[in-house]
Coordinates of C-alpha atoms in Angstrom, one line a residue:
X5 CA -14.9 -6.5 -13.3
X6 CA -15.9 -6.3 -9.4
X7 CA -14.7 -9.3 -7.0
X8 CA -16.5 -9.9 -3.9
X9 CA -16.5 -12.3 -1.3
X10 CA -19.5 -14.3 -3.0
X11 CA -17.6 -15.1 -6.4
X12 CA -13.8 -15.0 -5.3
X13 CA -13.6 -18.4 -4.7
X14 CA -15.7 -19.9 -8.0
X15 CA -12.8 -16.8 -10.3
X16 CA -9.9 -17.4 -8.5
X17 CA -8.2 -20.5 -10.1
X18 CA -8.6 -18.4 -13.8
X19 CA -7.7 -15.6 -12.6
X20 CA -4.3 -17.7 -11.0
X21 CA -3.7 -18.5 -14.9
X22 CA -4.2 -15.5 -16.4
X23 CA -1.5 -13.9 -13.9
X24 CA 0.8 -16.3 -15.1
X25 CA 0.2 -16.1 -18.9
X26 CA 0.9 -12.2 -18.3
X27 CA 3.5 -9.4 -19.8
X28 CA 3.4 -7.6 -16.4
X29 CA 0.7 -6.7 -13.9
X30 CA -0.3 -3.2 -13.0
X31 CA -2.0 -2.6 -8.9
X32 CA -3.8 0.6 -7.1
X33 CA -4.9 0.4 -3.6
X34 CA -8.0 2.3 -2.0
X35 CA -7.1 2.6 2.2
X36 CA -8.7 3.8 5.0
X37 CA -6.6 6.3 5.6
X38 CA -2.8 7.8 4.7
X39 CA -1.5 9.5 7.9
X40 CA -1.9 8.4 10.8
X41 CA -2.1 11.8 13.3
X42 CA -1.2 9.5 16.5
X43 CA 1.3 9.9 17.5
X44 CA 1.8 13.7 16.8
X45 CA 4.8 14.8 14.6
X46 CA 3.9 11.3 12.5
X47 CA 3.4 13.9 8.9
X48 CA 5.8 13.3 6.2
X49 CA 8.8 15.9 6.5
X50 CA 11.8 17.1 4.0
X51 CA 13.8 16.4 6.7
X52 CA 12.8 12.1 6.9
X53 CA 15.2 9.9 5.5
X54 CA 14.2 7.0 4.0
X55 CA 14.2 5.2 7.1
X56 CA 12.4 7.8 9.6
X57 CA 9.7 8.0 6.6
X58 CA 9.4 4.7 6.6
X59 CA 8.9 4.3 10.7
X60 CA 6.1 6.6 10.2
X61 CA 4.3 5.1 7.5
X62 CA 4.6 2.0 8.9
X63 CA 2.7 3.5 11.9
X64 CA 0.2 4.4 9.4
X65 CA -0.5 1.0 8.1
X66 CA -0.8 -0.4 11.1
X67 CA -3.1 1.8 11.6
X68 CA -5.5 2.0 8.4
X69 CA -6.8 -0.8 5.7
X70 CA -7.3 -2.0 2.2
X71 CA -11.1 -1.6 1.5
X72 CA -10.2 -2.1 -2.2
X73 CA -7.3 -3.4 -4.7
X74 CA -7.3 -2.9 -8.2
X75 CA -5.6 -5.5 -10.3
X76 CA -4.6 -5.1 -14.1
X77 CA -3.1 -8.3 -16.1
X78 CA -1.8 -7.1 -18.8
X79 CA -1.0 -9.6 -21.6
X80 CA 1.1 -9.4 -25.1
X81 CA -1.3 -11.7 -27.2
X82 CA 0.4 -10.5 -30.7
X83 CA 2.2 -7.7 -32.0
X84 CA 1.9 -4.5 -30.6
X85 CA -0.9 -5.6 -28.8
X86 CA -1.8 -5.7 -24.8
X87 CA -5.2 -7.0 -23.8
X88 CA -5.9 -5.5 -20.2
X89 CA -8.1 -7.7 -17.7
X90 CA -8.8 -5.0 -14.7
X91 CA -10.5 -6.0 -11.3
X92 CA -11.6 -4.5 -8.5
X93 CA -11.3 -6.6 -5.3
X94 CA -13.4 -5.4 -2.1
X95 CA -11.2 -6.7 0.8
X96 CA -11.8 -7.1 4.5
X97 CA -10.2 -8.4 7.5
X98 CA -10.2 -12.1 7.8
X99 CA -12.7 -13.3 11.4
X100 CA -12.5 -16.7 11.3
X101 CA -11.8 -18.2 14.8
X102 CA -10.4 -15.6 17.5
X103 CA -9.1 -13.4 14.7
X104 CA -10.3 -10.0 15.1
X105 CA -8.3 -7.4 13.3
X106 CA -8.4 -3.2 14.6
X107 CA -8.5 -0.2 11.8
X108 CA -9.0 3.0 11.6
X109 CA -11.4 5.1 9.5
X110 CA -10.2 8.9 8.1
X111 CA -13.2 10.9 8.2
X112 CA -10.9 12.9 4.9
X113 CA -10.1 9.3 3.4
X114 CA -14.1 8.2 3.9
X115 CA -15.2 11.5 2.0
X116 CA -13.1 11.3 -1.0
X117 CA -13.7 8.0 -1.5
X118 CA -17.6 8.6 -1.1
X119 CA -17.2 11.7 -3.2
X120 CA -15.9 8.8 -6.7
X121 CA -18.0 6.5 -5.8
X122 CA -17.1 4.3 -3.5
X123 CA -19.2 1.5 -2.3
X124 CA -18.9 0.7 1.7
X125 CA -21.5 -1.8 1.6
X126 CA -19.6 -4.6 -1.1
X127 CA -16.7 -3.2 1.3
X128 CA -18.2 -4.5 4.6
X129 CA -20.6 -6.9 3.6
X130 CA -19.3 -8.8 0.3
X131 CA -14.8 -8.2 1.3
X132 CA -13.0 -11.0 0.6
X133 CA -11.0 -12.2 3.5
X134 CA -7.2 -12.0 3.9
X135 CA -4.6 -12.7 6.3
X136 CA -1.2 -12.4 7.0
X137 CA 1.3 -15.6 7.2
X138 CA 1.3 -14.8 11.6
X139 CA -2.9 -14.8 11.2
X140 CA -3.2 -17.5 9.1
X141 CA -0.5 -19.9 12.1
X142 CA -2.7 -18.7 14.8
X143 CA -5.6 -19.5 13.2
X144 CA -4.1 -22.9 12.6
X145 CA -3.3 -23.4 16.2
X146 CA -6.9 -23.3 17.1
X147 CA -8.0 -25.6 14.7
X148 CA -6.1 -28.3 15.8
X149 CA -7.0 -27.5 19.2
X150 CA -9.9 -29.2 20.6
X151 CA -11.9 -25.7 21.4
X152 CA -13.1 -23.0 18.6
X153 CA -13.6 -19.7 19.4
X154 CA -15.4 -16.9 18.4
X155 CA -14.4 -13.5 17.9
X156 CA -17.5 -12.4 16.7
X157 CA -21.0 -11.5 18.6
X158 CA -23.2 -11.9 15.9
X159 CA -21.1 -15.7 14.5
X160 CA -22.1 -16.5 18.4
X161 CA -25.9 -16.2 18.0
X162 CA -25.9 -17.6 14.5
X163 CA -24.1 -21.0 16.1
X164 CA -26.2 -20.9 19.4
X165 CA -29.6 -20.5 16.9
X166 CA -27.9 -23.4 14.8
X167 CA -27.3 -25.9 18.0
X168 CA -30.5 -25.3 19.6
X169 CA -32.4 -26.0 16.1
X170 CA -29.8 -29.2 15.6
X171 CA -31.3 -30.5 19.6
X172 CA -34.5 -30.3 18.6
X173 CA -34.5 -31.9 15.5
X174 CA -32.2 -34.8 16.1
X175 CA -33.9 -36.4 19.2
X176 CA -36.6 -37.8 16.7
X177 CA -35.0 -37.7 13.5
X178 CA -34.3 -41.0 12.0
X179 CA -30.6 -42.1 10.3
X180 CA -30.3 -40.5 7.0
X181 CA -32.8 -37.9 7.8
X182 CA -31.3 -34.4 6.7
X183 CA -32.4 -30.8 7.7
X184 CA -31.5 -27.5 5.9
X185 CA -29.4 -24.7 7.9
X186 CA -30.0 -21.5 5.9
X187 CA -28.9 -17.7 5.5
X188 CA -24.9 -18.7 6.3
X189 CA -22.8 -16.0 5.4
X190 CA -19.6 -15.8 5.3
X191 CA -17.6 -17.6 7.9
X192 CA -20.7 -18.9 9.5
X193 CA -20.8 -21.8 6.9
X194 CA -17.5 -23.3 8.5
X195 CA -18.1 -22.5 12.2
X196 CA -22.1 -23.8 12.2
X197 CA -20.0 -27.2 10.8
X198 CA -17.2 -27.6 12.5
X199 CA -19.3 -26.8 16.3
X200 CA -22.4 -29.1 15.3
X201 CA -19.5 -31.7 14.1
X202 CA -17.8 -31.5 17.4
X203 CA -21.4 -31.1 19.3
X204 CA -22.9 -34.6 18.2
X205 CA -21.2 -37.5 17.4
X206 CA -24.2 -39.2 15.2
X207 CA -24.9 -35.6 13.0
X208 CA -22.6 -34.8 9.2
X209 CA -22.7 -31.8 7.6
X210 CA -22.2 -30.5 4.1
X211 CA -22.2 -27.0 2.4
X212 CA -25.4 -26.9 -0.1
X213 CA -24.3 -23.7 -1.3
X214 CA -26.7 -20.2 -1.5
X215 CA -25.9 -19.9 2.3
X216 CA -27.1 -23.1 3.2
X217 CA -25.5 -26.0 4.9
X218 CA -27.5 -29.3 4.8
X219 CA -27.3 -31.4 8.6
X220 CA -27.6 -35.9 8.2
X221 CA -28.3 -37.6 11.1
X222 CA -25.4 -40.5 10.8
X223 CA -24.3 -44.2 12.5
X224 CA -20.4 -43.2 14.4
X225 CA -19.7 -45.8 12.1
X226 CA -21.0 -43.8 8.1
X227 CA -19.5 -40.6 10.2
X228 CA -15.5 -42.3 10.5
X229 CA -15.9 -42.6 6.6
X230 CA -17.4 -39.4 6.2
X231 CA -14.7 -37.3 8.0
X232 CA -12.0 -39.9 6.5
X233 CA -12.9 -38.8 2.7
X234 CA -10.6 -36.3 0.5
X235 CA -14.5 -34.4 -0.3
X236 CA -14.6 -33.2 3.5
X237 CA -15.1 -29.4 2.7
X238 CA -14.7 -28.8 6.5
X239 CA -10.9 -30.3 6.4
X240 CA -8.1 -28.0 8.1
X241 CA -6.6 -27.1 4.8
X242 CA -10.2 -26.4 3.3
X243 CA -10.4 -24.2 5.9
X244 CA -7.4 -22.2 5.8
X245 CA -8.0 -22.0 1.9
X246 CA -11.5 -20.3 2.4
X247 CA -9.6 -18.3 5.5
X248 CA -6.4 -17.1 3.6
X249 CA -8.8 -15.9 0.2
X250 CA -7.4 -13.0 -1.1
X251 CA -4.0 -14.0 0.2
X252 CA -4.2 -17.1 -2.1
X253 CA -4.0 -14.6 -5.3
X254 CA -1.2 -12.4 -3.7
X255 CA 0.8 -15.8 -3.1
X256 CA 0.4 -16.4 -6.9
X257 CA 1.3 -12.9 -7.5
X258 CA 4.9 -13.7 -5.8
X259 CA 5.4 -17.0 -7.4
X260 CA 4.3 -15.8 -10.9
X261 CA 7.6 -13.2 -10.1
X262 CA 6.2 -10.8 -13.1
X263 CA 7.1 -7.5 -13.3
X264 CA 4.8 -5.3 -10.8
X265 CA 3.4 -1.7 -12.0
X266 CA 2.1 1.0 -9.6
X267 CA 1.9 4.4 -9.1
X268 CA 3.7 6.3 -5.8
X269 CA 3.3 2.6 -4.9
X270 CA 5.3 3.0 -1.7
X271 CA 2.0 3.0 0.5
X272 CA 1.0 -0.1 -1.6
X273 CA 4.1 -2.3 -1.8
X274 CA 4.1 -1.5 2.7
X275 CA 0.1 -2.7 2.8
X276 CA 1.0 -5.9 0.1
X277 CA 3.9 -6.8 3.0
X278 CA 1.7 -6.2 6.5
X279 CA -1.8 -7.3 5.1
X280 CA -0.6 -10.9 2.9
X281 CA 2.9 -11.2 4.0
X282 CA 3.5 -10.8 7.7
X283 CA 3.6 -7.8 10.2
X284 CA 6.0 -4.8 8.4
X285 CA 9.7 -5.4 10.6
X286 CA 11.0 -2.1 12.6
X287 CA 14.0 -2.5 10.1
X288 CA 13.6 0.0 7.2
X289 CA 16.5 -2.4 5.2
X290 CA 14.8 -5.6 6.2
X291 CA 11.7 -4.3 4.6
X292 CA 13.3 -3.3 1.6
X293 CA 14.5 -7.2 1.1
X294 CA 11.8 -8.6 2.0
X295 CA 9.9 -6.7 -1.0
X296 CA 12.8 -7.4 -3.5
X297 CA 12.1 -11.3 -2.9
X298 CA 8.6 -11.2 -3.4
X299 CA 8.5 -8.7 -6.1
X300 CA 12.0 -8.6 -8.1
X301 CA 11.0 -6.6 -10.9
X302 CA 8.9 -2.8 -9.6
X303 CA 8.5 0.1 -11.4
X304 CA 6.7 3.3 -10.5
X305 CA 5.7 5.1 -13.2
X306 CA 5.5 8.2 -11.3
X307 CA 9.8 7.6 -11.4
X308 CA 9.0 7.2 -14.9
X309 CA 7.4 10.1 -15.9
X310 CA 9.1 12.4 -13.8
X311 CA 11.7 12.0 -16.0
X312 CA 9.8 12.1 -19.1
X313 CA 8.5 15.7 -18.2
X314 CA 12.5 16.7 -18.0
X315 CA 13.3 14.9 -21.4
X316 CA 10.3 15.8 -23.5
X317 CA 8.6 19.2 -24.3
X318 CA 4.7 17.8 -22.5
X319 CA 2.5 19.9 -19.7
X320 CA 3.5 18.8 -16.6
X321 CA 1.3 16.1 -14.9
X322 CA -0.2 16.7 -11.6
X323 CA -1.5 12.6 -11.3
X324 CA -1.7 9.6 -12.5
X325 CA -4.8 10.4 -15.0
X326 CA -3.7 13.4 -16.0
X327 CA -0.4 11.5 -17.5
X328 CA -2.5 9.4 -19.1
X329 CA -4.5 11.7 -21.1
X330 CA -1.1 14.3 -22.1
X331 CA 0.6 10.5 -23.6
X332 CA -2.5 9.9 -24.6
X333 CA -3.0 12.9 -26.8
X334 CA 0.9 13.5 -27.9
X335 CA 1.3 13.5 -31.4
X336 CA 3.7 10.3 -31.3
X337 CA 0.9 7.9 -30.5
X338 CA -1.0 9.3 -33.0
X339 CA 1.9 8.8 -36.0
X340 CA 4.0 5.7 -35.0
X341 CA 2.6 2.5 -35.6
X342 CA 4.6 0.6 -33.8
X343 CA 3.4 2.4 -30.2
X344 CA 1.8 -0.5 -28.3
X345 CA -2.2 -1.0 -28.7
X346 CA -4.1 -1.5 -25.4
X347 CA -6.6 -2.8 -25.4
X348 CA -9.7 -3.9 -22.7
X349 CA -11.3 -7.2 -22.0
X350 CA -15.1 -7.2 -22.7
X351 CA -16.1 -7.4 -19.2
X352 CA -13.9 -4.9 -18.5
X353 CA -14.8 -2.5 -21.5
X354 CA -16.5 0.2 -19.5
X355 CA -13.0 1.9 -18.7
X356 CA -13.6 2.8 -21.9
X357 CA -16.4 4.5 -22.0
X358 CA -15.7 6.4 -19.3
X359 CA -13.2 7.8 -16.7
X360 CA -13.5 6.2 -13.1
X361 CA -10.8 8.3 -11.0
X362 CA -9.9 6.8 -7.9
X363 CA -11.5 3.4 -8.6
X364 CA -8.6 0.9 -7.5
X365 CA -9.1 -1.1 -10.8
X366 CA -9.6 2.2 -13.1
X367 CA -6.5 3.2 -11.6
X368 CA -4.7 -0.4 -12.4
X369 CA -5.6 0.2 -15.7
X370 CA -4.0 3.3 -16.3
X371 CA -0.7 2.7 -14.4
X372 CA 0.0 -0.6 -16.7
X373 CA -1.4 2.4 -19.5
X374 CA 1.4 5.0 -18.7
X375 CA 4.0 2.5 -18.0
X376 CA 4.0 1.1 -21.9
X377 CA 3.5 4.6 -23.7
X378 CA 6.1 5.9 -21.1
X379 CA 8.2 2.8 -22.4
X380 CA 7.3 3.3 -25.9
X381 CA 8.4 7.1 -26.0
X382 CA 11.7 6.3 -24.3
X383 CA 12.5 4.0 -26.6
X384 CA 12.1 6.2 -29.6
X385 CA 13.6 9.0 -27.8
X386 CA 17.0 6.6 -27.3
X387 CA 16.6 5.6 -31.2
X388 CA 16.9 9.2 -32.1
X389 CA 13.2 9.5 -33.6
X390 CA 10.2 7.4 -33.6
X391 CA 10.6 6.0 -37.9
X392 CA 13.7 4.7 -36.4
X393 CA 11.8 1.8 -34.8
X394 CA 11.3 -0.1 -37.5
X395 CA 10.3 -3.6 -35.7
X396 CA 7.3 -3.7 -33.0
X397 CA 8.8 -3.7 -29.9
X398 CA 8.4 -6.6 -27.0
X399 CA 8.0 -6.2 -23.7
X400 CA 11.5 -7.1 -23.3
X401 CA 12.6 -4.3 -25.0
X402 CA 10.5 -2.1 -22.8
X403 CA 12.1 -3.8 -19.6
X404 CA 15.8 -2.7 -20.6
X405 CA 15.2 1.2 -21.9
X406 CA 13.4 1.3 -18.5
X407 CA 16.1 0.1 -16.7
X408 CA 17.7 2.8 -14.6
X409 CA 13.8 3.2 -13.5
X410 CA 13.6 -0.7 -12.3
X411 CA 12.9 -1.0 -8.6
X412 CA 13.2 3.0 -7.6
X413 CA 10.0 4.1 -6.0
X414 CA 9.5 7.4 -6.1
X415 CA 9.7 8.8 -2.3
X416 CA 7.1 12.1 -1.9
X417 CA 9.1 15.2 -0.1
X418 CA 12.2 13.5 1.5
X419 CA 16.3 13.2 1.9
X420 CA 15.8 11.1 -1.5
X421 CA 14.2 11.1 -5.1
X422 CA 13.7 7.8 -4.2
X423 CA 13.7 4.4 -2.6
X424 CA 15.7 1.7 -4.3
X425 CA 14.8 -2.1 -3.2
X426 CA 17.9 -3.4 -5.3
X427 CA 20.5 -1.1 -4.2
X428 CA 21.3 2.2 -2.4
X429 CA 19.2 5.3 -1.9
X430 CA 20.9 8.2 -3.5
X431 CA 20.2 11.8 -1.5
X432 CA 18.8 13.9 -4.0
X433 CA 19.4 17.8 -4.1
X434 CA 17.7 20.1 -1.9
X435 CA 18.4 23.9 -1.9
X436 CA 20.5 25.2 1.3
X437 CA 19.2 25.1 4.4
X438 CA 17.9 28.5 5.6
X439 CA 18.6 29.1 9.8
X440 CA 15.5 31.8 11.3
X441 CA 17.0 33.6 14.5
X442 CA 13.5 34.8 16.2
X443 CA 13.9 37.8 18.2
X444 CA 10.5 39.8 20.7
X445 CA 8.5 37.0 19.9
X446 CA 8.8 35.0 23.2
X447 CA 7.4 31.4 23.2
X448 CA 7.4 31.3 19.1
X449 CA 6.9 27.5 18.0
X450 CA 7.7 25.3 14.4
X451 CA 3.7 25.6 13.8
X452 CA 3.8 29.6 14.1
X453 CA 6.8 30.3 12.1
X454 CA 5.8 27.7 9.3
X455 CA 2.3 29.7 9.2
X456 CA 4.8 33.0 8.8
X457 CA 5.8 31.1 5.2
X458 CA 2.8 29.0 4.6
X459 CA 1.0 32.3 2.6
X460 CA 4.0 33.1 0.4
X461 CA 6.0 29.7 0.2
X462 CA 6.5 25.8 1.4
X463 CA 8.8 25.7 3.8
X464 CA 9.2 22.6 6.7
X465 CA 10.1 23.6 10.0
X466 CA 12.7 22.1 12.5
X467 CA 13.7 23.7 16.1
X468 CA 17.8 24.1 16.1
X469 CA 17.8 25.7 19.2
X470 CA 15.2 28.0 21.8
X471 CA 15.4 31.0 19.7
X472 CA 16.4 29.3 16.1
X473 CA 14.8 26.8 13.3
X474 CA 15.9 25.4 10.3
X475 CA 14.0 25.8 6.9
X476 CA 14.2 23.3 4.2
X477 CA 12.6 23.6 0.5
X478 CA 12.4 21.7 -2.1
X479 CA 12.1 24.3 -4.6
X480 CA 15.2 26.6 -5.0
X481 CA 12.6 29.9 -5.9
X482 CA 11.2 29.8 -2.6
X483 CA 14.4 30.0 -0.7
X484 CA 15.1 33.1 -2.9
X485 CA 12.4 34.8 -2.2
X486 CA 12.4 34.0 1.5
X487 CA 16.4 35.7 1.5
X488 CA 15.1 38.7 -1.2
X489 CA 11.7 39.3 1.0
X490 CA 12.3 38.8 4.3
X491 CA 14.9 40.9 5.1
X492 CA 13.1 43.5 7.1
X493 CA 10.7 41.5 9.4
X494 CA 11.0 43.1 12.7
X495 CA 11.4 39.7 13.9
X496 CA 13.0 37.0 12.0
X497 CA 16.7 37.0 10.8
X498 CA 17.2 34.5 7.7
X499 CA 20.4 33.4 6.3
X500 CA 21.9 30.4 5.1
X501 CA 22.5 27.6 7.6
X502 CA 26.4 27.3 7.9
X503 CA 26.8 24.1 10.2
X504 CA 30.3 25.9 11.9
X505 CA 28.2 28.5 13.0
X506 CA 24.1 27.6 13.6
X507 CA 25.2 23.7 14.9
X508 CA 24.6 23.7 18.8
X509 CA 26.8 20.6 18.5
X510 CA 29.6 22.6 17.0
X511 CA 29.3 25.9 19.0
X512 CA 28.9 23.5 21.9
X513 CA 32.0 21.8 21.0
X514 CA 34.1 25.5 20.7
X515 CA 32.7 26.2 24.2
X516 CA 34.1 23.6 25.6
X517 CA 37.1 23.8 23.4
X518 CA 37.4 27.9 24.0
X519 CA 37.0 26.4 28.1
X520 CA 40.0 24.5 28.0
X521 CA 42.8 26.7 25.9
X522 CA 42.0 29.3 28.8
X523 CA 42.2 26.9 31.4
X524 CA 45.2 26.0 30.0
X525 CA 47.0 28.9 29.8
X526 CA 46.0 30.0 32.9
X527 CA 47.4 27.0 34.2
X528 CA 50.8 27.6 32.3
X529 CA 50.7 30.9 33.2
X530 CA 50.5 30.0 37.4
X531 CA 52.5 27.6 36.6
X532 CA 55.8 30.0 35.2
X533 CA 54.6 33.1 37.8
X534 CA 57.4 31.6 40.7

């Protein structure tokens, strides 16, 4: 189901109720870009520690925004049946008051989303507003101030036209007489009312719905009574509630403390923190603590399925849809009556009829489905055969069998295999480092060395000294291939990296130690000469 700004507030209460009753929640996001090209060398690398990768990703998250967020709510209604309500939320940063967010759009990401049918009009024209704690605090201060400022030139034009219209009308209007202002969208409904109330002491305003605001001429006494009414739609709390938009639902997710499921979800978590909670901190450890406090139970289906492919004779899946297809077609699901049955709610039934890859709501549905099927498969393996699972497993049993994967989010090409949000990160085992000694190739750089190997295998390259480079791969076969097939390269001499032999720091220490020893011997010899 698609949800935009026009219907979000109307559906918020039901959404919150479904979240509170859910067994677990699955999440997916689409971004206006993935990796910022500024500054240079911001691309992910196998050399990255988790803290280094976090800082790189943080720069990207600060540049890009989330045009679409998918949320799938899985409810365990009875026995092994899970009913899914899956939503596509179109989002757009809040522009109320002086808040004016800048974000970047990556051409490749726009092209990618367009290929899969993303509707940019819904993102731009009907995006649900959102803000983090810092932005809300700034807006709250402006609402309390005596003057009201606007970041949008479009809003300023609309306001000027409304004030002119009311000024002409009020001079001849009688008390209790009304007029209607039309074609006001989003925050303009609030902006117009706030400005008119401050400009005219004898008017009152009230939203009518359908982009309309009623303006009524009233006496000062009547105006005072209306201002103290709890039904005033321009009260500060109501304005903040509207301006927070999707952040209201995010806060429900946080309070519910339901298990949150994603696929390769590190960037999703960083955007959740930055857009709806607080700007991302510089400290990687602080980010981990914050996320764990917000969502105590995280499950990354990429981490789970990577383990399953090693244990089970299934084809390797390259993406989420492929993993879902493989798990749905396995013989286990066909024979086992206790296998979870996943039923889409009537308002999301189109996902049962057709595939919608890279639509956030559909991918969120796939995430949750892959989790249930993977958990059941692991439970059956744990009990040695599917026939051993006699009773229908509960979701808490699935969480038990998934215990070693909880809060471990997949880390793509880096120094660890996953980020542990509830403990220390465990380094992963990489093939040995290689060192390349360059001869007869002046002014060579990392990019040229990378291109030299690119056609045969993939290595990340880092300069060691003027004519030496380190190579790192995540595949042992690539290391063997290079050591064997590049033996006779005219300019490159390749060997396994030995820290004591190739480290510039060790070499420098050895040189200094050698000089000290020579001078000591010379001083000793000269001292003994007489």
